[in-house]
Amino acid sequence: MSQTAKGKAASAMGARVAVIGGSGLYRLEQHATVEYFPILTPFCAEPVQLALEHTSAGRAWFIPRHGVEHTLAPHEINYRANLWALHEAGVQRVIAINTVGGITEQMLPGTLVLPDQLIDYTWGREHTFNGGPQATDRHVDFTWPYDGAIGAVLQQSAHMLDLPLHKGAVYACTQGPRLESAAEIRKLLRDGCDIVGMTGMPEAALARELGLRYACLALVVNPAAGMGEGEISAEQMRQHLHAGIGSIRALLLAALPQLA
Ligand code: HPA
């Protein structure tokens, strides 16, 4: 991060919360004023463009994980640069938005879910800051991958808005970018997974390594492979995403003042 950007980001006082947007969420609030802070990190020649959104619910940092034009596939995202940049900007709490497929019965399309566990099936991604001889704390605790206090705020906000929010689920993170086979989903079911997505890891673990409090808010946009009728339709996924994104925005804006 350049000194100027660092100074400016640091002076964005009070903005201690960040949202990492997934598919369909490229801005927190459509008409919010946005300031951009280019943050250089050791993980990319290009700076991460951190957006500071002045929303109706207060200020929050925002990163669209797939890029503003959705150009990055899950395995192409520079998770380390994103998390590092947020840490540099003084962020303490992160809400990650992820779209997922539903594996277990209750996880119907349209369901909003607050997972409390995850299993990582990804491979070949840069998944740690703790490599090399400089590493100090290689074995961070990850018993509970998601922050319960942020989850509680999201639950209260959902209650206030009368929005159903399913609490407690196991998130399977697969490599993608293709969707899974029906047999792969049956294996995930046997492993105890409830929902499946491609972007939850290594993000959650990198946040933990940096000491950031991190919660995931997931939206089910399709029955996972073999769990619905026929094949997975991109159009159906788009429709559920479109229908659910308003609820996600409302929930985030209701929760922000309690997390700032
Ligand atoms: N599998 C993996 N990732 C996903 C899915 C799915 O079915 N739906 C949305 N993201």
PDB file of C-alpha atoms and ligand atoms in Angstrom:
ATOM      1  CA  MET A   1       0.000   0.000   0.000  1.00  0.00           C
ATOM      2  CA  SER A   2       1.394   3.432  -0.831  1.00  0.00           C
ATOM      3  CA  GLN A   3       1.854   5.806   2.101  1.00  0.00           C
ATOM      4  CA  THR A   4      -0.774   8.157   0.677  1.00  0.00           C
ATOM      5  CA  ALA A   5      -3.344   5.438   0.211  1.00  0.00           C
ATOM      6  CA  LYS A   6      -2.505   4.022   3.603  1.00  0.00           C
ATOM      7  CA  GLY A   7      -2.936   7.422   5.247  1.00  0.00           C
ATOM      8  CA  LYS A   8      -6.226   8.030   3.476  1.00  0.00           C
ATOM      9  CA  ALA A   9      -7.536   4.561   4.256  1.00  0.00           C
ATOM     10  CA  ALA A  10      -6.522   4.945   7.887  1.00  0.00           C
ATOM     11  CA  SER A  11      -8.297   8.278   8.031  1.00  0.00           C
ATOM     12  CA  ALA A  12     -11.502   6.605   6.847  1.00  0.00           C
ATOM     13  CA  MET A  13     -12.115   6.341  10.582  1.00  0.00           C
ATOM     14  CA  GLY A  14     -14.851   4.176  11.969  1.00  0.00           C
ATOM     15  CA  ALA A  15     -15.072   1.944   8.913  1.00  0.00           C
ATOM     16  CA  ARG A  16     -14.133  -1.298  10.582  1.00  0.00           C
ATOM     17  CA  VAL A  17     -16.537  -3.552   8.736  1.00  0.00           C
ATOM     18  CA  ALA A  18     -16.248  -4.950   5.228  1.00  0.00           C
ATOM     19  CA  VAL A  19     -18.510  -6.884   2.925  1.00  0.00           C
ATOM     20  CA  ILE A  20     -17.080  -9.221   0.307  1.00  0.00           C
ATOM     21  CA  GLY A  21     -19.700  -9.501  -2.412  1.00  0.00           C
ATOM     22  CA  GLY A  22     -20.231 -12.675  -4.406  1.00  0.00           C
ATOM     23  CA  SER A  23     -22.096 -13.311  -7.663  1.00  0.00           C
ATOM     24  CA  GLY A  24     -24.764 -10.662  -8.219  1.00  0.00           C
ATOM     25  CA  LEU A  25     -23.513  -8.251  -5.529  1.00  0.00           C
ATOM     26  CA  TYR A  26     -21.089  -5.731  -6.998  1.00  0.00           C
ATOM     27  CA  ARG A  27     -22.130  -2.761  -4.843  1.00  0.00           C
ATOM     28  CA  LEU A  28     -23.480  -2.670  -1.328  1.00  0.00           C
ATOM     29  CA  GLU A  29     -26.033   0.054  -1.918  1.00  0.00           C
ATOM     30  CA  GLN A  30     -26.764   1.111  -5.470  1.00  0.00           C
ATOM     31  CA  HIS A  31     -26.838   4.866  -4.882  1.00  0.00           C
ATOM     32  CA  ALA A  32     -24.250   5.188  -2.138  1.00  0.00           C
ATOM     33  CA  THR A  33     -21.334   7.567  -2.640  1.00  0.00           C
ATOM     34  CA  VAL A  34     -18.159   5.548  -3.112  1.00  0.00           C
ATOM     35  CA  GLU A  35     -14.513   6.438  -2.497  1.00  0.00           C
ATOM     36  CA  TYR A  36     -11.859   4.139  -3.942  1.00  0.00           C
ATOM     37  CA  PHE A  37      -8.572   3.345  -2.218  1.00  0.00           C
ATOM     38  CA  PRO A  38      -5.948   1.458  -4.259  1.00  0.00           C
ATOM     39  CA  ILE A  39      -4.131  -0.771  -1.781  1.00  0.00           C
ATOM     40  CA  LEU A  40      -0.855  -2.391  -2.804  1.00  0.00           C
ATOM     41  CA  THR A  41      -0.197  -5.809  -1.301  1.00  0.00           C
ATOM     42  CA  PRO A  42       2.728  -8.264  -1.502  1.00  0.00           C
ATOM     43  CA  PHE A  43       0.520 -10.629  -3.522  1.00  0.00           C
ATOM     44  CA  CYS A  44      -0.138  -8.749  -6.737  1.00  0.00           C
ATOM     45  CA  ALA A  45       1.545  -6.090  -8.896  1.00  0.00           C
ATOM     46  CA  GLU A  46      -1.809  -4.331  -9.220  1.00  0.00           C
ATOM     47  CA  PRO A  47      -3.406  -2.679  -6.190  1.00  0.00           C
ATOM     48  CA  VAL A  48      -6.659  -3.987  -4.763  1.00  0.00           C
ATOM     49  CA  GLN A  49      -9.330  -1.332  -5.351  1.00  0.00           C
ATOM     50  CA  LEU A  50     -11.046  -1.065  -1.997  1.00  0.00           C
ATOM     51  CA  ALA A  51     -14.382   0.709  -2.161  1.00  0.00           C
ATOM     52  CA  LEU A  52     -15.518   2.688   0.842  1.00  0.00           C
ATOM     53  CA  GLU A  53     -19.288   2.986   0.490  1.00  0.00           C
ATOM     54  CA  HIS A  54     -21.100   5.754   2.334  1.00  0.00           C
ATOM     55  CA  THR A  55     -24.383   3.880   2.651  1.00  0.00           C
ATOM     56  CA  SER A  56     -27.603   5.009   4.332  1.00  0.00           C
ATOM     57  CA  ALA A  57     -26.585   2.682   7.199  1.00  0.00           C
ATOM     58  CA  GLY A  58     -23.078   4.099   7.617  1.00  0.00           C
ATOM     59  CA  ARG A  59     -19.702   3.480   6.045  1.00  0.00           C
ATOM     60  CA  ALA A  60     -18.436   0.076   5.023  1.00  0.00           C
ATOM     61  CA  TRP A  61     -15.641  -1.295   2.886  1.00  0.00           C
ATOM     62  CA  PHE A  62     -16.669  -3.377  -0.079  1.00  0.00           C
ATOM     63  CA  ILE A  63     -14.877  -5.781  -2.418  1.00  0.00           C
ATOM     64  CA  PRO A  64     -16.675  -7.537  -5.286  1.00  0.00           C
ATOM     65  CA  ARG A  65     -14.823 -10.855  -5.094  1.00  0.00           C
ATOM     66  CA  HIS A  66     -15.247 -11.698  -8.790  1.00  0.00           C
ATOM     67  CA  GLY A  67     -14.341  -8.155  -9.913  1.00  0.00           C
ATOM     68  CA  VAL A  68     -16.773  -5.362 -10.822  1.00  0.00           C
ATOM     69  CA  GLU A  69     -17.456  -6.963 -14.209  1.00  0.00           C
ATOM     70  CA  HIS A  70     -17.443 -10.511 -12.818  1.00  0.00           C
ATOM     71  CA  THR A  71     -14.321 -11.484 -14.742  1.00  0.00           C
ATOM     72  CA  LEU A  72     -12.694 -13.749 -12.127  1.00  0.00           C
ATOM     73  CA  ALA A  73     -13.622 -17.417 -11.716  1.00  0.00           C
ATOM     74  CA  PRO A  74     -13.462 -18.798  -8.142  1.00  0.00           C
ATOM     75  CA  HIS A  75      -9.961 -20.269  -8.616  1.00  0.00           C
ATOM     76  CA  GLU A  76      -8.684 -17.022 -10.189  1.00  0.00           C
ATOM     77  CA  ILE A  77      -9.581 -14.750  -7.266  1.00  0.00           C
ATOM     78  CA  ASN A  78      -6.584 -13.357  -5.389  1.00  0.00           C
ATOM     79  CA  TYR A  79      -7.962 -14.166  -1.930  1.00  0.00           C
ATOM     80  CA  ARG A  80      -4.694 -13.262  -0.199  1.00  0.00           C
ATOM     81  CA  ALA A  81      -4.518  -9.792  -1.775  1.00  0.00           C
ATOM     82  CA  ASN A  82      -8.165  -9.059  -0.918  1.00  0.00           C
ATOM     83  CA  LEU A  83      -7.868 -10.058   2.734  1.00  0.00           C
ATOM     84  CA  TRP A  84      -4.496  -8.358   3.129  1.00  0.00           C
ATOM     85  CA  ALA A  85      -5.904  -5.104   1.721  1.00  0.00           C
ATOM     86  CA  LEU A  86      -8.848  -5.187   4.120  1.00  0.00           C
ATOM     87  CA  HIS A  87      -6.505  -5.799   7.038  1.00  0.00           C
ATOM     88  CA  GLU A  88      -4.288  -2.901   5.922  1.00  0.00           C
ATOM     89  CA  ALA A  89      -7.335  -0.626   5.861  1.00  0.00           C
ATOM     90  CA  GLY A  90      -8.051  -1.410   9.515  1.00  0.00           C
ATOM     91  CA  VAL A  91     -11.001  -3.749   8.955  1.00  0.00           C
ATOM     92  CA  GLN A  92     -11.927  -5.935  11.923  1.00  0.00           C
ATOM     93  CA  ARG A  93     -15.152  -7.629  10.808  1.00  0.00           C
ATOM     94  CA  VAL A  94     -15.975  -9.189   7.451  1.00  0.00           C
ATOM     95  CA  ILE A  95     -19.288 -10.446   6.106  1.00  0.00           C
ATOM     96  CA  ALA A  96     -18.784 -12.683   3.084  1.00  0.00           C
ATOM     97  CA  ILE A  97     -21.664 -13.209   0.671  1.00  0.00           C
ATOM     98  CA  ASN A  98     -21.675 -16.530  -1.176  1.00  0.00           C
ATOM     99  CA  THR A  99     -24.132 -18.155  -3.538  1.00  0.00           C
ATOM    100  CA  VAL A 100     -24.474 -21.893  -3.060  1.00  0.00           C
ATOM    101  CA  GLY A 101     -26.226 -25.056  -4.170  1.00  0.00           C
ATOM    102  CA  GLY A 102     -28.511 -26.750  -1.659  1.00  0.00           C
ATOM    103  CA  ILE A 103     -27.646 -30.327  -0.686  1.00  0.00           C
ATOM    104  CA  THR A 104     -29.838 -31.198   2.294  1.00  0.00           C
ATOM    105  CA  GLU A 105     -33.624 -31.101   2.260  1.00  0.00           C
ATOM    106  CA  GLN A 106     -34.202 -27.743   3.946  1.00  0.00           C
ATOM    107  CA  MET A 107     -31.724 -25.960   1.661  1.00  0.00           C
ATOM    108  CA  LEU A 108     -34.224 -25.018  -1.014  1.00  0.00           C
ATOM    109  CA  PRO A 109     -33.468 -22.332  -3.606  1.00  0.00           C
ATOM    110  CA  GLY A 110     -34.114 -18.906  -2.085  1.00  0.00           C
ATOM    111  CA  THR A 111     -32.988 -19.941   1.423  1.00  0.00           C
ATOM    112  CA  LEU A 112     -30.626 -17.591   3.253  1.00  0.00           C
ATOM    113  CA  VAL A 113     -28.118 -19.521   5.342  1.00  0.00           C
ATOM    114  CA  LEU A 114     -25.648 -18.735   8.092  1.00  0.00           C
ATOM    115  CA  PRO A 115     -23.216 -21.672   8.013  1.00  0.00           C
ATOM    116  CA  ASP A 116     -21.326 -22.562  11.186  1.00  0.00           C
ATOM    117  CA  GLN A 117     -18.899 -25.092   9.704  1.00  0.00           C
ATOM    118  CA  LEU A 118     -17.079 -25.794   6.476  1.00  0.00           C
ATOM    119  CA  ILE A 119     -15.132 -28.479   4.664  1.00  0.00           C
ATOM    120  CA  ASP A 120     -12.494 -27.420   2.147  1.00  0.00           C
ATOM    121  CA  TYR A 121     -12.303 -29.490  -1.061  1.00  0.00           C
ATOM    122  CA  THR A 122     -10.328 -26.905  -3.050  1.00  0.00           C
ATOM    123  CA  TRP A 123      -6.799 -27.469  -4.298  1.00  0.00           C
ATOM    124  CA  GLY A 124      -3.968 -25.435  -5.805  1.00  0.00           C
ATOM    125  CA  ARG A 125      -5.127 -22.115  -4.356  1.00  0.00           C
ATOM    126  CA  GLU A 126      -2.774 -19.822  -2.419  1.00  0.00           C
ATOM    127  CA  HIS A 127      -4.317 -20.640   0.915  1.00  0.00           C
ATOM    128  CA  THR A 128      -2.072 -19.247   3.655  1.00  0.00           C
ATOM    129  CA  PHE A 129       0.054 -16.300   4.751  1.00  0.00           C
ATOM    130  CA  ASN A 130       2.046 -18.679   6.933  1.00  0.00           C
ATOM    131  CA  GLY A 131       4.559 -20.145   4.491  1.00  0.00           C
ATOM    132  CA  GLY A 132       8.351 -19.751   4.391  1.00  0.00           C
ATOM    133  CA  PRO A 133      10.905 -19.169   7.108  1.00  0.00           C
ATOM    134  CA  GLN A 134       9.295 -15.875   8.231  1.00  0.00           C
ATOM    135  CA  ALA A 135       6.058 -17.600   9.261  1.00  0.00           C
ATOM    136  CA  THR A 136       5.296 -17.051  12.905  1.00  0.00           C
ATOM    137  CA  ASP A 137       1.945 -18.654  13.636  1.00  0.00           C
ATOM    138  CA  ARG A 138       1.529 -21.621  11.317  1.00  0.00           C
ATOM    139  CA  HIS A 139      -1.268 -23.456  13.075  1.00  0.00           C
ATOM    140  CA  VAL A 140      -4.089 -21.048  13.791  1.00  0.00           C
ATOM    141  CA  ASP A 141      -7.171 -22.459  15.482  1.00  0.00           C
ATOM    142  CA  PHE A 142     -10.038 -23.030  13.042  1.00  0.00           C
ATOM    143  CA  THR A 143     -12.407 -25.116  15.173  1.00  0.00           C
ATOM    144  CA  TRP A 144     -15.213 -22.630  14.502  1.00  0.00           C
ATOM    145  CA  PRO A 145     -14.469 -21.060  11.114  1.00  0.00           C
ATOM    146  CA  TYR A 146     -17.195 -18.402  11.376  1.00  0.00           C
ATOM    147  CA  ASP A 147     -17.651 -15.620  13.906  1.00  0.00           C
ATOM    148  CA  GLY A 148     -20.632 -16.232  16.183  1.00  0.00           C
ATOM    149  CA  ALA A 149     -21.041 -12.593  17.234  1.00  0.00           C
ATOM    150  CA  ILE A 150     -21.424 -11.366  13.634  1.00  0.00           C
ATOM    151  CA  GLY A 151     -23.812 -14.268  13.031  1.00  0.00           C
ATOM    152  CA  ALA A 152     -25.900 -13.190  16.019  1.00  0.00           C
ATOM    153  CA  VAL A 153     -26.158  -9.635  14.651  1.00  0.00           C
ATOM    154  CA  LEU A 154     -27.259 -10.984  11.261  1.00  0.00           C
ATOM    155  CA  GLN A 155     -29.844 -13.184  12.968  1.00  0.00           C
ATOM    156  CA  GLN A 156     -31.257 -10.275  14.997  1.00  0.00           C
ATOM    157  CA  SER A 157     -31.415  -8.149  11.852  1.00  0.00           C
ATOM    158  CA  ALA A 158     -33.171 -10.934   9.940  1.00  0.00           C
ATOM    159  CA  HIS A 159     -35.670 -11.273  12.784  1.00  0.00           C
ATOM    160  CA  MET A 160     -36.295  -7.521  12.772  1.00  0.00           C
ATOM    161  CA  LEU A 161     -36.913  -7.602   9.007  1.00  0.00           C
ATOM    162  CA  ASP A 162     -39.031 -10.759   9.243  1.00  0.00           C
ATOM    163  CA  LEU A 163     -36.630 -12.518   6.878  1.00  0.00           C
ATOM    164  CA  PRO A 164     -36.167 -16.270   7.315  1.00  0.00           C
ATOM    165  CA  LEU A 165     -32.484 -17.068   7.924  1.00  0.00           C
ATOM    166  CA  HIS A 166     -31.379 -20.662   8.439  1.00  0.00           C
ATOM    167  CA  LYS A 167     -28.788 -20.863  11.195  1.00  0.00           C
ATOM    168  CA  GLY A 168     -26.190 -23.638  11.250  1.00  0.00           C
ATOM    169  CA  ALA A 169     -25.030 -25.523   8.169  1.00  0.00           C
ATOM    170  CA  VAL A 170     -21.898 -27.141   6.831  1.00  0.00           C
ATOM    171  CA  TYR A 171     -20.521 -25.339   3.758  1.00  0.00           C
ATOM    172  CA  ALA A 172     -18.582 -27.478   1.280  1.00  0.00           C
ATOM    173  CA  CYS A 173     -16.113 -25.483  -0.793  1.00  0.00           C
ATOM    174  CA  THR A 174     -15.393 -27.137  -4.135  1.00  0.00           C
ATOM    175  CA  GLN A 175     -12.799 -26.126  -6.708  1.00  0.00           C
ATOM    176  CA  GLY A 176     -15.038 -25.294  -9.661  1.00  0.00           C
ATOM    177  CA  PRO A 177     -15.501 -23.549 -11.903  1.00  0.00           C
ATOM    178  CA  ARG A 178     -17.646 -26.418 -13.181  1.00  0.00           C
ATOM    179  CA  LEU A 179     -20.547 -27.567 -11.053  1.00  0.00           C
ATOM    180  CA  GLU A 180     -20.324 -30.955  -9.351  1.00  0.00           C
ATOM    181  CA  SER A 181     -21.421 -34.369 -10.572  1.00  0.00           C
ATOM    182  CA  ALA A 182     -24.367 -36.036  -8.809  1.00  0.00           C
ATOM    183  CA  ALA A 183     -21.965 -38.587  -7.295  1.00  0.00           C
ATOM    184  CA  GLU A 184     -19.736 -35.808  -5.934  1.00  0.00           C
ATOM    185  CA  ILE A 185     -22.773 -34.250  -4.261  1.00  0.00           C
ATOM    186  CA  ARG A 186     -23.789 -37.635  -2.774  1.00  0.00           C
ATOM    187  CA  LYS A 187     -20.263 -37.839  -1.326  1.00  0.00           C
ATOM    188  CA  LEU A 188     -20.587 -34.325   0.136  1.00  0.00           C
ATOM    189  CA  LEU A 189     -23.924 -35.361   1.653  1.00  0.00           C
ATOM    190  CA  ARG A 190     -22.268 -38.409   3.262  1.00  0.00           C
ATOM    191  CA  ASP A 191     -19.548 -36.065   4.560  1.00  0.00           C
ATOM    192  CA  GLY A 192     -22.226 -34.053   6.356  1.00  0.00           C
ATOM    193  CA  CYS A 193     -22.370 -31.019   4.059  1.00  0.00           C
ATOM    194  CA  ASP A 194     -25.581 -28.988   3.675  1.00  0.00           C
ATOM    195  CA  ILE A 195     -24.601 -26.447   1.035  1.00  0.00           C
ATOM    196  CA  VAL A 196     -21.934 -26.233  -1.662  1.00  0.00           C
ATOM    197  CA  GLY A 197     -20.112 -23.242  -3.119  1.00  0.00           C
ATOM    198  CA  MET A 198     -16.747 -22.419  -4.692  1.00  0.00           C
ATOM    199  CA  THR A 199     -15.545 -19.225  -2.996  1.00  0.00           C
ATOM    200  CA  GLY A 200     -15.706 -19.797   0.774  1.00  0.00           C
ATOM    201  CA  MET A 201     -12.109 -21.035   0.946  1.00  0.00           C
ATOM    202  CA  PRO A 202      -9.348 -20.086   1.396  1.00  0.00           C
ATOM    203  CA  GLU A 203     -11.068 -16.780   2.218  1.00  0.00           C
ATOM    204  CA  ALA A 204     -12.325 -17.823   5.678  1.00  0.00           C
ATOM    205  CA  ALA A 205      -8.964 -19.305   6.700  1.00  0.00           C
ATOM    206  CA  LEU A 206      -6.969 -16.295   5.470  1.00  0.00           C
ATOM    207  CA  ALA A 207      -9.257 -14.000   7.480  1.00  0.00           C
ATOM    208  CA  ARG A 208      -8.571 -16.130  10.559  1.00  0.00           C
ATOM    209  CA  GLU A 209      -4.813 -15.963   9.979  1.00  0.00           C
ATOM    210  CA  LEU A 210      -5.025 -12.161   9.948  1.00  0.00           C
ATOM    211  CA  GLY A 211      -7.212 -12.073  13.053  1.00  0.00           C
ATOM    212  CA  LEU A 212     -10.253 -10.728  11.173  1.00  0.00           C
ATOM    213  CA  ARG A 213     -13.679 -11.735  12.455  1.00  0.00           C
ATOM    214  CA  TYR A 214     -15.443 -13.365   9.518  1.00  0.00           C
ATOM    215  CA  ALA A 215     -18.964 -14.632   8.858  1.00  0.00           C
ATOM    216  CA  CYS A 216     -20.587 -16.066   5.757  1.00  0.00           C
ATOM    217  CA  LEU A 217     -24.088 -15.250   4.575  1.00  0.00           C
ATOM    218  CA  ALA A 218     -25.052 -17.702   1.845  1.00  0.00           C
ATOM    219  CA  LEU A 219     -27.943 -17.716  -0.614  1.00  0.00           C
ATOM    220  CA  VAL A 220     -29.110 -21.003  -2.117  1.00  0.00           C
ATOM    221  CA  VAL A 221     -29.647 -20.480  -5.853  1.00  0.00           C
ATOM    222  CA  ASN A 222     -30.119 -24.073  -7.052  1.00  0.00           C
ATOM    223  CA  PRO A 223     -30.557 -27.614  -5.789  1.00  0.00           C
ATOM    224  CA  ALA A 224     -27.054 -29.161  -5.932  1.00  0.00           C
ATOM    225  CA  ALA A 225     -26.382 -31.645  -8.748  1.00  0.00           C
ATOM    226  CA  GLY A 226     -28.735 -34.631  -8.565  1.00  0.00           C
ATOM    227  CA  MET A 227     -30.796 -33.095  -5.761  1.00  0.00           C
ATOM    228  CA  GLY A 228     -33.429 -31.508  -8.013  1.00  0.00           C
ATOM    229  CA  GLU A 229     -35.201 -32.375 -11.227  1.00  0.00           C
ATOM    230  CA  GLY A 230     -32.810 -32.888 -14.147  1.00  0.00           C
ATOM    231  CA  GLU A 231     -29.744 -30.758 -14.754  1.00  0.00           C
ATOM    232  CA  ILE A 232     -28.875 -27.433 -13.125  1.00  0.00           C
ATOM    233  CA  SER A 233     -30.147 -24.541 -15.178  1.00  0.00           C
ATOM    234  CA  ALA A 234     -28.123 -21.307 -15.333  1.00  0.00           C
ATOM    235  CA  GLU A 235     -31.374 -19.431 -15.881  1.00  0.00           C
ATOM    236  CA  GLN A 236     -32.873 -20.874 -12.699  1.00  0.00           C
ATOM    237  CA  MET A 237     -29.729 -19.888 -10.784  1.00  0.00           C
ATOM    238  CA  ARG A 238     -29.964 -16.344 -12.152  1.00  0.00           C
ATOM    239  CA  GLN A 239     -33.623 -16.060 -11.166  1.00  0.00           C
ATOM    240  CA  HIS A 240     -33.025 -17.163  -7.576  1.00  0.00           C
ATOM    241  CA  LEU A 241     -30.010 -14.884  -7.346  1.00  0.00           C
ATOM    242  CA  HIS A 242     -32.010 -11.946  -8.643  1.00  0.00           C
ATOM    243  CA  ALA A 243     -34.855 -12.691  -6.220  1.00  0.00           C
ATOM    244  CA  GLY A 244     -32.546 -13.091  -3.209  1.00  0.00           C
ATOM    245  CA  ILE A 245     -30.136 -10.207  -3.650  1.00  0.00           C
ATOM    246  CA  GLY A 246     -32.652  -7.637  -2.339  1.00  0.00           C
ATOM    247  CA  SER A 247     -32.995  -9.575   0.931  1.00  0.00           C
ATOM    248  CA  ILE A 248     -29.211  -9.790   1.264  1.00  0.00           C
ATOM    249  CA  ARG A 249     -28.867  -6.015   0.774  1.00  0.00           C
ATOM    250  CA  ALA A 250     -31.628  -5.294   3.284  1.00  0.00           C
ATOM    251  CA  LEU A 251     -30.061  -7.651   5.820  1.00  0.00           C
ATOM    252  CA  LEU A 252     -26.595  -6.153   5.374  1.00  0.00           C
ATOM    253  CA  LEU A 253     -27.836  -2.591   5.743  1.00  0.00           C
ATOM    254  CA  ALA A 254     -29.810  -3.508   8.862  1.00  0.00           C
ATOM    255  CA  ALA A 255     -26.774  -5.223  10.410  1.00  0.00           C
ATOM    256  CA  LEU A 256     -24.101  -2.641   9.494  1.00  0.00           C
ATOM    257  CA  PRO A 257     -24.752  -0.077  12.249  1.00  0.00           C
ATOM    258  CA  GLN A 258     -24.271  -2.788  14.871  1.00  0.00           C
ATOM    259  CA  LEU A 259     -20.979  -3.929  13.345  1.00  0.00           C
ATOM    260  CA  ALA A 260     -19.355  -0.574  12.491  1.00  0.00           C
TER     261      ALA A 260
HETATM  262  N1  HPA B   1     -22.140 -25.896  -6.617  1.00  0.00           N
HETATM  263  C1  HPA B   1     -21.062 -25.124  -6.381  1.00  0.00           C
HETATM  264  N2  HPA B   1     -21.128 -23.797  -6.309  1.00  0.00           N
HETATM  265  C2  HPA B   1     -22.310 -23.220  -6.478  1.00  0.00           C
HETATM  266  C3  HPA B   1     -23.481 -23.960  -6.736  1.00  0.00           C
HETATM  267  C4  HPA B   1     -23.397 -25.368  -6.805  1.00  0.00           C
HETATM  268  O1  HPA B   1     -24.367 -26.096  -7.030  1.00  0.00           O
HETATM  269  N3  HPA B   1     -24.502 -23.075  -6.867  1.00  0.00           N
HETATM  270  C5  HPA B   1     -23.953 -21.834  -6.687  1.00  0.00           C
HETATM  271  N4  HPA B   1     -22.646 -21.909  -6.448  1.00  0.00           N
END
